[in-house]
GROMACS .gro file of C-alpha atoms in nm:
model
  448
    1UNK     CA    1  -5.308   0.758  -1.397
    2UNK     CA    2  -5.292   1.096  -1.277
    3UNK     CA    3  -5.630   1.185  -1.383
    4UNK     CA    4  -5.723   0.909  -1.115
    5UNK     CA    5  -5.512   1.005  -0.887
    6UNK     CA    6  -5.682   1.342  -0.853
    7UNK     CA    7  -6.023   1.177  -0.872
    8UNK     CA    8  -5.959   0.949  -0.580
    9UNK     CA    9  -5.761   1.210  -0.374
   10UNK     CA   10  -6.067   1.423  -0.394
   11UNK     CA   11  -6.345   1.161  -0.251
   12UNK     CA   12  -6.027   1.123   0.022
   13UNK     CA   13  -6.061   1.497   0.095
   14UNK     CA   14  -6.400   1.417   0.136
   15UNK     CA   15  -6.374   1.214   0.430
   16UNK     CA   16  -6.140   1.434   0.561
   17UNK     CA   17  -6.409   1.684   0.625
   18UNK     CA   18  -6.561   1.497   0.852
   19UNK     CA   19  -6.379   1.399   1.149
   20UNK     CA   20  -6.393   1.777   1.244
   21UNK     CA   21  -6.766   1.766   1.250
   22UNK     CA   22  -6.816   1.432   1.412
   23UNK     CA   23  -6.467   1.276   1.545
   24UNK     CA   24  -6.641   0.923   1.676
   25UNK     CA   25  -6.475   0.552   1.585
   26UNK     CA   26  -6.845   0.478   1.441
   27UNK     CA   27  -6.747   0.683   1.123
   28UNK     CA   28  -6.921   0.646   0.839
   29UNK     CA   29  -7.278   0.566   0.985
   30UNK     CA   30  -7.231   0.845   1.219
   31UNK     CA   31  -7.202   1.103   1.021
   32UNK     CA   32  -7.485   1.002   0.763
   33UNK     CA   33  -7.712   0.983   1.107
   34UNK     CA   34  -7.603   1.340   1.142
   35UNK     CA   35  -7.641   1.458   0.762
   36UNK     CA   36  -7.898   1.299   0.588
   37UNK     CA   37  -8.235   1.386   0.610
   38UNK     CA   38  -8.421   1.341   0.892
   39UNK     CA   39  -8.653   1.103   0.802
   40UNK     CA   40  -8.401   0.841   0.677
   41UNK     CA   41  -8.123   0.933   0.964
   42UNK     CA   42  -8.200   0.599   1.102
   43UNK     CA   43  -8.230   0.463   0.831
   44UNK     CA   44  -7.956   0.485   0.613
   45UNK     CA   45  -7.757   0.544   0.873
   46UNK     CA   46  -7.790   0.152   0.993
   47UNK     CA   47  -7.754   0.060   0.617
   48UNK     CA   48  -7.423   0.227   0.640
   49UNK     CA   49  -7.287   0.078   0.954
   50UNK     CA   50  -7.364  -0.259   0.757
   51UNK     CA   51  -7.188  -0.196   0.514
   52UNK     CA   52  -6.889  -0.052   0.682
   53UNK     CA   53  -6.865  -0.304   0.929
   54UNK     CA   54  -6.921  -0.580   0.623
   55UNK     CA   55  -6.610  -0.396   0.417
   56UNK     CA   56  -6.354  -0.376   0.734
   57UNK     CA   57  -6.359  -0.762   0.792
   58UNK     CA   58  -6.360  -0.838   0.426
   59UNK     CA   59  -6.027  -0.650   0.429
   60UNK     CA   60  -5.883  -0.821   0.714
   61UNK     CA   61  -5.951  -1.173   0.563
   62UNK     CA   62  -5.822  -1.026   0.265
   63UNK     CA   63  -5.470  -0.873   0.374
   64UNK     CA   64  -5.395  -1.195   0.536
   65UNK     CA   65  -5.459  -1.381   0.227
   66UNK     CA   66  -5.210  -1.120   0.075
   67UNK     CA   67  -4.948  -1.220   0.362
   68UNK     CA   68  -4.976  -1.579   0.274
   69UNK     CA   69  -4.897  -1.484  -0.080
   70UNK     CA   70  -4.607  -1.302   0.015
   71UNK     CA   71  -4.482  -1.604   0.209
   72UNK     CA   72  -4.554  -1.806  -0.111
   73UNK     CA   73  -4.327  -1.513  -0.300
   74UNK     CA   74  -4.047  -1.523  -0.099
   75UNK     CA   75  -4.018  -1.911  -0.141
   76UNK     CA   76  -4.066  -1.874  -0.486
   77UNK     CA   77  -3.755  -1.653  -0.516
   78UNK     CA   78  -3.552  -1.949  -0.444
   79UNK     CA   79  -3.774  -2.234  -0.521
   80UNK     CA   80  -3.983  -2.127  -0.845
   81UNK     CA   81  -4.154  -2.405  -0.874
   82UNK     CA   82  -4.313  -2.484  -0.492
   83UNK     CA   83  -4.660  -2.382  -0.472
   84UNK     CA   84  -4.885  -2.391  -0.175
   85UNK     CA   85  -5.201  -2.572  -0.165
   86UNK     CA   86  -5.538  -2.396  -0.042
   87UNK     CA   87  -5.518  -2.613   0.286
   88UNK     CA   88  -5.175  -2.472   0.352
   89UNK     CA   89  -5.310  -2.101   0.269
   90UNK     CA   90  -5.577  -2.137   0.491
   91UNK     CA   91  -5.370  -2.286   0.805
   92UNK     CA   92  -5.112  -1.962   0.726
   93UNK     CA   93  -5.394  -1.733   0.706
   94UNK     CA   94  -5.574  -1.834   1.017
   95UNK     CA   95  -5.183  -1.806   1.205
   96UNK     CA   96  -5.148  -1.431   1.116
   97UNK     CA   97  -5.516  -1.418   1.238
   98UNK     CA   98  -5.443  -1.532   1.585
   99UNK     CA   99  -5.085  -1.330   1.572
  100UNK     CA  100  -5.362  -1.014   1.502
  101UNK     CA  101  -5.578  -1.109   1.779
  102UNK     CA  102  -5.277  -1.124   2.067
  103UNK     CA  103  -5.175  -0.807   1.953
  104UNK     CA  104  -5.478  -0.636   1.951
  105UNK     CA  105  -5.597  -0.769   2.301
  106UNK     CA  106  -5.347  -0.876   2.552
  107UNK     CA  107  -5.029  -0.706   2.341
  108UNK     CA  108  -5.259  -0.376   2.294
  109UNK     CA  109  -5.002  -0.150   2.508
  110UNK     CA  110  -4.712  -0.212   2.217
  111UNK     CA  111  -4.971  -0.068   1.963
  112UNK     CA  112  -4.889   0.246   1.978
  113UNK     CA  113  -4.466   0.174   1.900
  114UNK     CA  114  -4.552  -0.110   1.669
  115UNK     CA  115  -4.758   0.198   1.428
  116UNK     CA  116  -4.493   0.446   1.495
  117UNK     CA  117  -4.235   0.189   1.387
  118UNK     CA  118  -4.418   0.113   1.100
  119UNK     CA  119  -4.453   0.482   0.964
  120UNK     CA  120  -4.067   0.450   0.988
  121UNK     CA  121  -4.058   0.177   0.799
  122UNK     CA  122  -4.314   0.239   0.531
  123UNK     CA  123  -4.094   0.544   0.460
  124UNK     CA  124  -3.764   0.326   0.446
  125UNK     CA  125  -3.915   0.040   0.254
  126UNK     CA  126  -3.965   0.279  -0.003
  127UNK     CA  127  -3.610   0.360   0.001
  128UNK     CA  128  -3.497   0.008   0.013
  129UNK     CA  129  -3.709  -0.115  -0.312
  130UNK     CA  130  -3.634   0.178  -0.479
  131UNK     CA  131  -3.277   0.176  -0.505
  132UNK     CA  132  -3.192  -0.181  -0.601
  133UNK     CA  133  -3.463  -0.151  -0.894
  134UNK     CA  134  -3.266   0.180  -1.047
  135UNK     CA  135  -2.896   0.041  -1.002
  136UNK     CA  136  -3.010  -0.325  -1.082
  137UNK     CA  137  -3.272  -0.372  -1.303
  138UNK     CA  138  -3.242  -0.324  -1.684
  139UNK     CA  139  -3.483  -0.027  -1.825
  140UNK     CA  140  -3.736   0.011  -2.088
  141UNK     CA  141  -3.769   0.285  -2.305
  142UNK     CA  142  -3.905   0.633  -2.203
  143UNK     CA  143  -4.108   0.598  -2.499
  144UNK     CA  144  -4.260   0.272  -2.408
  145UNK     CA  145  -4.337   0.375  -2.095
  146UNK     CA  146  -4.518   0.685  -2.146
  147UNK     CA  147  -4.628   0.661  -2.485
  148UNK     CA  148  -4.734   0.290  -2.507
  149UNK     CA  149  -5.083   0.112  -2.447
  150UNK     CA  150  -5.121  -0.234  -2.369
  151UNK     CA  151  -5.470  -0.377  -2.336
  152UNK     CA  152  -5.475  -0.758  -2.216
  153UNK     CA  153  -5.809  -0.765  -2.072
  154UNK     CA  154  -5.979  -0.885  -2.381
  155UNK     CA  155  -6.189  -0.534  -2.401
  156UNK     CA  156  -6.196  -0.384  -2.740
  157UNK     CA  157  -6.226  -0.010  -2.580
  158UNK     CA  158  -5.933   0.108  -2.406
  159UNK     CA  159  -6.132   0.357  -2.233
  160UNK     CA  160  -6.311   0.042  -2.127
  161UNK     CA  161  -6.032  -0.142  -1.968
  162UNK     CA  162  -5.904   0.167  -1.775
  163UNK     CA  163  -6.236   0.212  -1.633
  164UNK     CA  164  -6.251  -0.158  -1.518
  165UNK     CA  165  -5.895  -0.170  -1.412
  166UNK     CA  166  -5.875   0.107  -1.172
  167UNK     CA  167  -6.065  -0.048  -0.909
  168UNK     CA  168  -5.728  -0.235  -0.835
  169UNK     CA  169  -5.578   0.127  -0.798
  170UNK     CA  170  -5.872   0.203  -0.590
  171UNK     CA  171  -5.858  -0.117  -0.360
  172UNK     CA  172  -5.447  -0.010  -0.297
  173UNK     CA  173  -5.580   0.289  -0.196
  174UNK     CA  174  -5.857   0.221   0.040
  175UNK     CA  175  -5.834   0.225   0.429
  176UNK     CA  176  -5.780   0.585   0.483
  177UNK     CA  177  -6.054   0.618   0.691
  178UNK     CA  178  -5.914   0.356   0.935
  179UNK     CA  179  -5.743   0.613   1.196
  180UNK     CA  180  -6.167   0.756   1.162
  181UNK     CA  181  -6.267   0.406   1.373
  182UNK     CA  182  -6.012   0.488   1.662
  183UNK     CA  183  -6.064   0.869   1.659
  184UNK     CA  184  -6.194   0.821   2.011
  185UNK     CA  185  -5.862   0.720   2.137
  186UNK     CA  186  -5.687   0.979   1.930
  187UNK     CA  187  -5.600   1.328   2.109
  188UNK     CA  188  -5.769   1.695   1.973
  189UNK     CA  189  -5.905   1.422   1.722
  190UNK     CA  190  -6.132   1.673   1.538
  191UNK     CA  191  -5.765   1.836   1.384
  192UNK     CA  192  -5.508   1.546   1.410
  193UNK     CA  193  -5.700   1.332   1.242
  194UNK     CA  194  -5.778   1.479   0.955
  195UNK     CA  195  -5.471   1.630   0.942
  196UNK     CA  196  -5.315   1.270   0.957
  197UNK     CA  197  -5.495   1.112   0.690
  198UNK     CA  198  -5.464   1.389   0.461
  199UNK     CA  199  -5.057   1.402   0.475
  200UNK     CA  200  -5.041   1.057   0.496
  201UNK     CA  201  -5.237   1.053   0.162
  202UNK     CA  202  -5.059   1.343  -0.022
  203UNK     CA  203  -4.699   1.147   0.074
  204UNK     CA  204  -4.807   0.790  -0.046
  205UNK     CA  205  -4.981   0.968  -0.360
  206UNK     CA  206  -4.581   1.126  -0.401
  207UNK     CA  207  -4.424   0.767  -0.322
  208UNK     CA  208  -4.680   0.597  -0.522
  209UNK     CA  209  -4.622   0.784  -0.818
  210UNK     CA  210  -4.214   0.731  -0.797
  211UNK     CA  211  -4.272   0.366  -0.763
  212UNK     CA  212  -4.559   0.310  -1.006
  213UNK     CA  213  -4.293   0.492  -1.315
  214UNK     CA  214  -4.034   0.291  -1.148
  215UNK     CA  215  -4.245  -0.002  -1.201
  216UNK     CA  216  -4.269   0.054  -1.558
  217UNK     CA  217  -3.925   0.139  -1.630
  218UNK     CA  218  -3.774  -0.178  -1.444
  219UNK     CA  219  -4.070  -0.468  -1.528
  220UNK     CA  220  -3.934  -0.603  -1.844
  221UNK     CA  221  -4.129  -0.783  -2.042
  222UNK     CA  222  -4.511  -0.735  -2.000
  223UNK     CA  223  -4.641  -1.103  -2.136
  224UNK     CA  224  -4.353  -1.235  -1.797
  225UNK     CA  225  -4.533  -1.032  -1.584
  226UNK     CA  226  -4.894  -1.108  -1.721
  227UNK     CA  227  -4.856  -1.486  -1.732
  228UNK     CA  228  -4.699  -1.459  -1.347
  229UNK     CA  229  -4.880  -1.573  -1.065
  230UNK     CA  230  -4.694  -1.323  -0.875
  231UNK     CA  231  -4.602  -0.996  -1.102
  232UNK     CA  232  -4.432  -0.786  -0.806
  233UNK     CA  233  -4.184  -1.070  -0.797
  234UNK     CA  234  -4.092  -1.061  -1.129
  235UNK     CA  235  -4.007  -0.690  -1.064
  236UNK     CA  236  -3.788  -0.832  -0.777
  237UNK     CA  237  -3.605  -1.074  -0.985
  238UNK     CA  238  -3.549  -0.864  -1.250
  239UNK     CA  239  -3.246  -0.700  -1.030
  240UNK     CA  240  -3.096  -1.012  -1.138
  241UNK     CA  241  -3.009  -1.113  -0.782
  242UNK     CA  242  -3.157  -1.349  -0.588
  243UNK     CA  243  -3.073  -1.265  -0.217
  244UNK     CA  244  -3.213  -0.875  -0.306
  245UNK     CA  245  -3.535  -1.000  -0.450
  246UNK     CA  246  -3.553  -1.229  -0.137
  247UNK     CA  247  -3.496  -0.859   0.056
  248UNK     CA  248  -3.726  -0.691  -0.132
  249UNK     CA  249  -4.019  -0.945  -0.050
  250UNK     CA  250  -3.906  -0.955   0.301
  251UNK     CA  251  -3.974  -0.577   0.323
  252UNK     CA  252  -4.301  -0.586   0.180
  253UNK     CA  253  -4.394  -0.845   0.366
  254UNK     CA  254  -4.361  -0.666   0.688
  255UNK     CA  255  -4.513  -0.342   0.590
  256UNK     CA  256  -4.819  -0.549   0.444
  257UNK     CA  257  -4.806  -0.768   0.836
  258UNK     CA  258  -4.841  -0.394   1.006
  259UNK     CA  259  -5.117  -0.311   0.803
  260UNK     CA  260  -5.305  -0.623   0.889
  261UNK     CA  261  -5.256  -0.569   1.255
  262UNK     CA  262  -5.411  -0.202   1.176
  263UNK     CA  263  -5.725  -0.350   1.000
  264UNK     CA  264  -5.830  -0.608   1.240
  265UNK     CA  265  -5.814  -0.262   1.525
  266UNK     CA  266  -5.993  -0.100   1.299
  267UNK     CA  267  -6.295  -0.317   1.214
  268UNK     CA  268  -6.348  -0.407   1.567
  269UNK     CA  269  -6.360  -0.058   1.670
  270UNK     CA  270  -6.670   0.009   1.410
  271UNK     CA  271  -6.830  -0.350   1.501
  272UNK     CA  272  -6.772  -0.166   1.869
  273UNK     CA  273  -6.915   0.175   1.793
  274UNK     CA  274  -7.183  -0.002   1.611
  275UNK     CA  275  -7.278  -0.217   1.886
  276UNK     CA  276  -7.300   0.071   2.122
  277UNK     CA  277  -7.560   0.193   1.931
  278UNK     CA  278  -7.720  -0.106   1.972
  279UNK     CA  279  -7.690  -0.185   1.576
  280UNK     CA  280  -7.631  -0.586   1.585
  281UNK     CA  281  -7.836  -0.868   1.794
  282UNK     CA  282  -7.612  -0.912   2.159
  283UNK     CA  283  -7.518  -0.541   2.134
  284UNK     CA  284  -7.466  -0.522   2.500
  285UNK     CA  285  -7.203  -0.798   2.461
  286UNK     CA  286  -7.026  -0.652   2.209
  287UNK     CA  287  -7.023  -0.290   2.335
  288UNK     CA  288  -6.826  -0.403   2.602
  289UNK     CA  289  -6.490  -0.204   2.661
  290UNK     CA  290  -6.214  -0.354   2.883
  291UNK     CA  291  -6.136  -0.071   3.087
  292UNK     CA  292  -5.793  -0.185   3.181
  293UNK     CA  293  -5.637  -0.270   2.864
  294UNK     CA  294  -5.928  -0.003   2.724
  295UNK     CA  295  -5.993  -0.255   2.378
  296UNK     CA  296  -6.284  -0.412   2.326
  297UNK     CA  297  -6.199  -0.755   2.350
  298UNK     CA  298  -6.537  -0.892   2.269
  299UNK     CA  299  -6.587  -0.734   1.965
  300UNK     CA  300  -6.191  -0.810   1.893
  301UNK     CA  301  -6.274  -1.194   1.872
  302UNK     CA  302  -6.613  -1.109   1.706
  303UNK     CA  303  -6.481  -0.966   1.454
  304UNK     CA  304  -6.185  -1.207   1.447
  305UNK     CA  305  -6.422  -1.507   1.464
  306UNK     CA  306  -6.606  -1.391   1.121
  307UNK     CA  307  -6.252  -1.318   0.932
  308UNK     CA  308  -6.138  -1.641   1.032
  309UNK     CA  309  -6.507  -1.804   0.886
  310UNK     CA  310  -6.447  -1.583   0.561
  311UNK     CA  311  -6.033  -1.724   0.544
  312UNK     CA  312  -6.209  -2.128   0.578
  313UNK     CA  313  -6.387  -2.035   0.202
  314UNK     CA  314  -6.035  -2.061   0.043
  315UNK     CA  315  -6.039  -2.425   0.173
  316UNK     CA  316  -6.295  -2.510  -0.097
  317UNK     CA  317  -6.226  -2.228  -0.361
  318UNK     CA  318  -6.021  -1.910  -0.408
  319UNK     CA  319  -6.256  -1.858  -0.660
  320UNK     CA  320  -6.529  -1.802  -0.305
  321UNK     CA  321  -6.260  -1.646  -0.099
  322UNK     CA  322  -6.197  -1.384  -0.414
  323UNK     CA  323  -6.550  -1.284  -0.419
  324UNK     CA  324  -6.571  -1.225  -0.038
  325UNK     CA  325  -6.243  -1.003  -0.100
  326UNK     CA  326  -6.418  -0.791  -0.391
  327UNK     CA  327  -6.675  -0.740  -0.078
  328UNK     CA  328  -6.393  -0.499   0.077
  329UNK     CA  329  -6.443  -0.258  -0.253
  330UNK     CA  330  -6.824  -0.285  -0.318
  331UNK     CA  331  -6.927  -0.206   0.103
  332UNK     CA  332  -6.671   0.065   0.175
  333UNK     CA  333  -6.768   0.302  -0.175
  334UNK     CA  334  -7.133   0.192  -0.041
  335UNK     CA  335  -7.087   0.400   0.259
  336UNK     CA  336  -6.858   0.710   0.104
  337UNK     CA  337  -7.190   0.788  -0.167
  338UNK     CA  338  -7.411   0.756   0.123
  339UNK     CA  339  -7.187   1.019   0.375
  340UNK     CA  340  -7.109   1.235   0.084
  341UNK     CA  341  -7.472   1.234  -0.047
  342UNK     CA  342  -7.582   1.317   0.245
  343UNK     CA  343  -7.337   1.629   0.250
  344UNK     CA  344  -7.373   1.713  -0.107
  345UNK     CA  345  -7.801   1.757  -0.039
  346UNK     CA  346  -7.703   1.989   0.257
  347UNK     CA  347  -7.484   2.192   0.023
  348UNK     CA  348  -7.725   2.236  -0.264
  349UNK     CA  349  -8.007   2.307  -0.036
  350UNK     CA  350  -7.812   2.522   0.170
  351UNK     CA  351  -7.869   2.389   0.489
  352UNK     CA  352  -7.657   2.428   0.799
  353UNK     CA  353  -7.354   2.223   0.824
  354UNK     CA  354  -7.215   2.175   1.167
  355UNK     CA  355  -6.845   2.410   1.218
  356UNK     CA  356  -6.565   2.233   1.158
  357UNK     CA  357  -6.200   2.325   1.207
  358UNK     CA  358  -6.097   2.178   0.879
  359UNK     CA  359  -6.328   2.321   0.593
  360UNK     CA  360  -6.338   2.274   0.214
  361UNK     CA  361  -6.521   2.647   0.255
  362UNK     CA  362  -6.622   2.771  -0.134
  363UNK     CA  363  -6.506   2.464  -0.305
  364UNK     CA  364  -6.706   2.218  -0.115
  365UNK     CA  365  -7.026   2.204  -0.337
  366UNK     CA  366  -6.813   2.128  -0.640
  367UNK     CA  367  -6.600   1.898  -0.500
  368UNK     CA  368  -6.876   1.703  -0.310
  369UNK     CA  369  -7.030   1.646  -0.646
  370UNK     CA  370  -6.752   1.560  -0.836
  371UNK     CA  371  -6.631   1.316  -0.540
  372UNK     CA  372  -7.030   1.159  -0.551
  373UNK     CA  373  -7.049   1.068  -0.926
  374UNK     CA  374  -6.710   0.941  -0.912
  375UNK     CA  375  -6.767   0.734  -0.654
  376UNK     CA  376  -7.067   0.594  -0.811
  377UNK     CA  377  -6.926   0.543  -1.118
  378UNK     CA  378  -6.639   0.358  -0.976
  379UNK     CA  379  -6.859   0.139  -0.814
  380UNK     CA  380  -7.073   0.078  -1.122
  381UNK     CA  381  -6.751  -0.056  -1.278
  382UNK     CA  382  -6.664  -0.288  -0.973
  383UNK     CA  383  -6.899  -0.456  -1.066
  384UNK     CA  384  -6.771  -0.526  -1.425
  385UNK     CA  385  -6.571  -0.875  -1.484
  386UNK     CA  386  -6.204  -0.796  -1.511
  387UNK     CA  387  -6.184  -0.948  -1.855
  388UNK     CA  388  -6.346  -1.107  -2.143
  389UNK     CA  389  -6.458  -1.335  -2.230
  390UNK     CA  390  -6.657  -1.413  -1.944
  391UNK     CA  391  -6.693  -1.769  -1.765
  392UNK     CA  392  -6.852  -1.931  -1.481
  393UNK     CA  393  -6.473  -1.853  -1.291
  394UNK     CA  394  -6.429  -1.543  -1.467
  395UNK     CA  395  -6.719  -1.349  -1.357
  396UNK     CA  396  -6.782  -1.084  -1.078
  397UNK     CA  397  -7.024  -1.225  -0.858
  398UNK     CA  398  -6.930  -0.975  -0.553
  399UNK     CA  399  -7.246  -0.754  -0.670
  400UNK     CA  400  -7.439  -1.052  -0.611
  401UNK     CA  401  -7.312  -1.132  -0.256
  402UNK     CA  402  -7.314  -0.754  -0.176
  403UNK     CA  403  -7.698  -0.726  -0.308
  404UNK     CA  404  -7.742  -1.025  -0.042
  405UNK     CA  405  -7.600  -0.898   0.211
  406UNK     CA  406  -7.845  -0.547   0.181
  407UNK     CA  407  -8.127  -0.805   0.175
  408UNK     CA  408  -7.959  -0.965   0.509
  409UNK     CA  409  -7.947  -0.571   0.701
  410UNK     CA  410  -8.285  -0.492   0.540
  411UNK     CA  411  -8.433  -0.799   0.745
  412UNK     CA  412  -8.217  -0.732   1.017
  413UNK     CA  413  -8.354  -0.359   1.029
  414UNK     CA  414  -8.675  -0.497   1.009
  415UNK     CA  415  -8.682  -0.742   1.301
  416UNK     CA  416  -8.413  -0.590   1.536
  417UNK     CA  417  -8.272  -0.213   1.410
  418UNK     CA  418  -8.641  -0.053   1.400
  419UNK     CA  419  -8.669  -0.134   1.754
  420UNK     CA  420  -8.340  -0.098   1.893
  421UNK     CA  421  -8.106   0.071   1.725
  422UNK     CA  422  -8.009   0.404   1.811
  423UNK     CA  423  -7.916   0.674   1.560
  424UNK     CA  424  -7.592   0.859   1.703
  425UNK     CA  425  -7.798   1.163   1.576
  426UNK     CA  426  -8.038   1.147   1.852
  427UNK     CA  427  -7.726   1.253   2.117
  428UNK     CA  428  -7.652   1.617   1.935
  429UNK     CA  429  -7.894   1.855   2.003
  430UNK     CA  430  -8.147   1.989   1.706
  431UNK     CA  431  -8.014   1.767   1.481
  432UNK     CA  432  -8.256   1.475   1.559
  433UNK     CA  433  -8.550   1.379   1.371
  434UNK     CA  434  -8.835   1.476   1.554
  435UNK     CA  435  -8.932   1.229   1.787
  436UNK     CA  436  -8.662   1.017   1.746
  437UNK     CA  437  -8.536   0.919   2.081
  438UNK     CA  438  -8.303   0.628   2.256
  439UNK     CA  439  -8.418   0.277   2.187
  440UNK     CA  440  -8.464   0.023   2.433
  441UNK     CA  441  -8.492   0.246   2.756
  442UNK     CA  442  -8.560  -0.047   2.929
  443UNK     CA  443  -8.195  -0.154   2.911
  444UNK     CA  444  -7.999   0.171   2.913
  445UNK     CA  445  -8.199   0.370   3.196
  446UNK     CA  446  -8.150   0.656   3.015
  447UNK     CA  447  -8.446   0.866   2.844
  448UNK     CA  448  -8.429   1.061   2.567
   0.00000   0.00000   0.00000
């Protein structure tokens, strides 16, 4: 666990390094128009805003689905055996949706206290879990805690099963980059927010790692927790009282609801940023800003709209919705081994970066290639079934989706990015391919 701690806090630092350079709410895409070569700045730079824009609503469809669970959790501290059915998932999902939505449009101005107030809380949820779980809870032995290996996943190399396993670690992990998307609304953005994400990382690594050997001290029997529906509530009711294990689930619950709020204002942003680059069909549309309440609203209910369409799946199978969900993993480490790639092949060929006033300096070669083959082998083993033996339910057919969904933004690129869409390269000066300019002139009535 530490060992992957380190590995994933280093592709972190990674995208650190970039808001300095290039502190715009596109992200991703916008710094691999910037870095990669300039043949395939256009490019690979619309395959990335694709993908990022693909991974940002999978997550909000899938941290609603993870509210609706907790709802199902908290009931199930009291009433064990109640169970929802996917119709009542859905209808719960879609109501946090359209709670999302009013706060991100027309409730936009209590943003700002609702994420300060949730940084307060984050820090005293962790507080409030931890100290019912020590007093409360009965402990297992140091020994089987640190000393103990448990394999359930039906792979006969444990090496195997830690490889496959820690792309849950990795999905807890993810949406880092989400202050990136509204860097544009952030002040001296090119030092707070790296600064932000990098603290804010190094503190939940700290509180992670408390909790996690809190975890296995105070879970109890493994096979409990394994055969559980819900394992974090069998951590809960192991305090042996029901009204703190009702707490306890409360207080996720809420921290998990600010989140969600977060993610939905963060994928619109990119679907924004992307738009303004004229990256989808109806860009104009969507690249609209409302000035007063300064949020996009169009791309707001956009976005929205196609979380919403992704939440309907679970109507007809989990099974669906889970794939669309394993989406989330697959398109975001797309788009981190295409930005650090693309910053890696500066390195080694010793190009020119742009200055930056937060720098890896000497160790960035090293830790740009460590950072790209871990990424890429993390994503090789997303793509691995989380246990044998393998089924028709049992199998990981997110690769499949996500190979679909490059098929969808290669014909898209084909028939509408070639012509219109504008690399955010082509606005910084001798960084541009050469004779790259704007797209669609026409519209814009601006030349390059």
């Amino acid at each position: 666990m530490p060992l992957r701690f380190r590995s994933e806090a280093i592709i972190f630092y990674l995208k650190t390094l970039k808001p300095p350079r290039a502190p715009t709410s596109g992200g991703q895409y916008h710094w691999v128009s910037e870095f990669a070569p300039a043949s395939y700045q256009k490019s690979l730079s619309y395959a990335a805003g694709w993908m990022s824009s693909l991974g940002w609503i999978a997550s909000i469809s899938s941290s609603i689905y993870v509210l609706a669970a907790q709802i199902q959790a908290a009931i199930n501290v009291t009433y064990p055996e109640y169970a929802f059915t996917n119709w009542q998932y859905t209808l719960m999902m879609l109501a946090f949706l359209i709670i999302s939505i009013l706060l991100n449009t027309w409730g936009a101005t209590v943003l700002p206290m609702l994420e300060s107030i949730s940084l307060f809380g984050h820090l005293a949820g962790f507080i409030i879990t931890l100290i019912p779980l020590w007093v409360l809870c009965s402990r297992n032995s140091a020994a089987a805690v640190f000393t103990e290996v448990v394999n359930n996943g039906g792979w006969s190399n444990t090496g195997t099963a830690c490889l496959v396993s820690q792309t849950t670690v990795i999905y807890c992990l993810f949406g880092s980059d989400s202050i990136v998307h509204i860097s544009e609304e952030a002040e001296n953005a090119s030092l707070n927010v790296p600064r932000a994400m990098w603290w804010s990382y190094l503190g939940n690594v700290l509180m992670g790692s408390i909790m996690l050997i809190t975890m296995l001290f105070c879970i109890g029997n493994l096979d409990s927790v394994i055969d559980s529906d819900a394992p974090y509530l069998v951590l809960f009711t192991n305090t042996g009282s029901t009204a703190v294990a009702l707490l306890l689930s409360v207080v996720l619950f809420i921290l998990i609801f600010a989140g969600n709020i977060t993610c939905l204002a963060t994928a619109s942003r990119e679907i924004w940023a992307f738009s303004r680059d004229k990256g989808f069909p109806y860009s104009k549309w969507l690249s609209k800003m409302n000035h007063k309440w300064r949020v996009p609203f169009n791309s707001v209910y956009l976005t929205s709209l196609i979380g919403g369409i992704f939440c309907l799946i679970n109507l007809g199978s989990t099974f669906g919705f889970n794939i669309i969900v394993s989406l989330y993993l697959l398109a975001l480490l797309s788009t981190y081994i295409i930005s650090i790639g693309c910053v890696l092949r500066k390195r080694i060929l010793k190009e020119d970066l742009p200055p930056a006033r937060w720098s890896l300096g000497r160790l960035g070669l090293p830790v740009n290639a460590f950072a790209f083959c871990y990424s890429f082998l993390v994503i090789v083993f997303s793509c691995f079934p989380t246990e044998l033996p393998v089924g028709l339910d049992t199998a990981n057919w997110a690769p499949a989706v996500w190979a679909g969904v490059l098929l969808i933004a290669l014909a898209a690129y084909i028939m509408h990015g070639r012509s219109h869409y504008t690399p955010p390269v082509v606005f910084v000066e001798g960084r541009k391919a050469a004779g790259v300019g704007l797209q669609s002139t026409q519209e814009t009535g601006i030349t390059s």
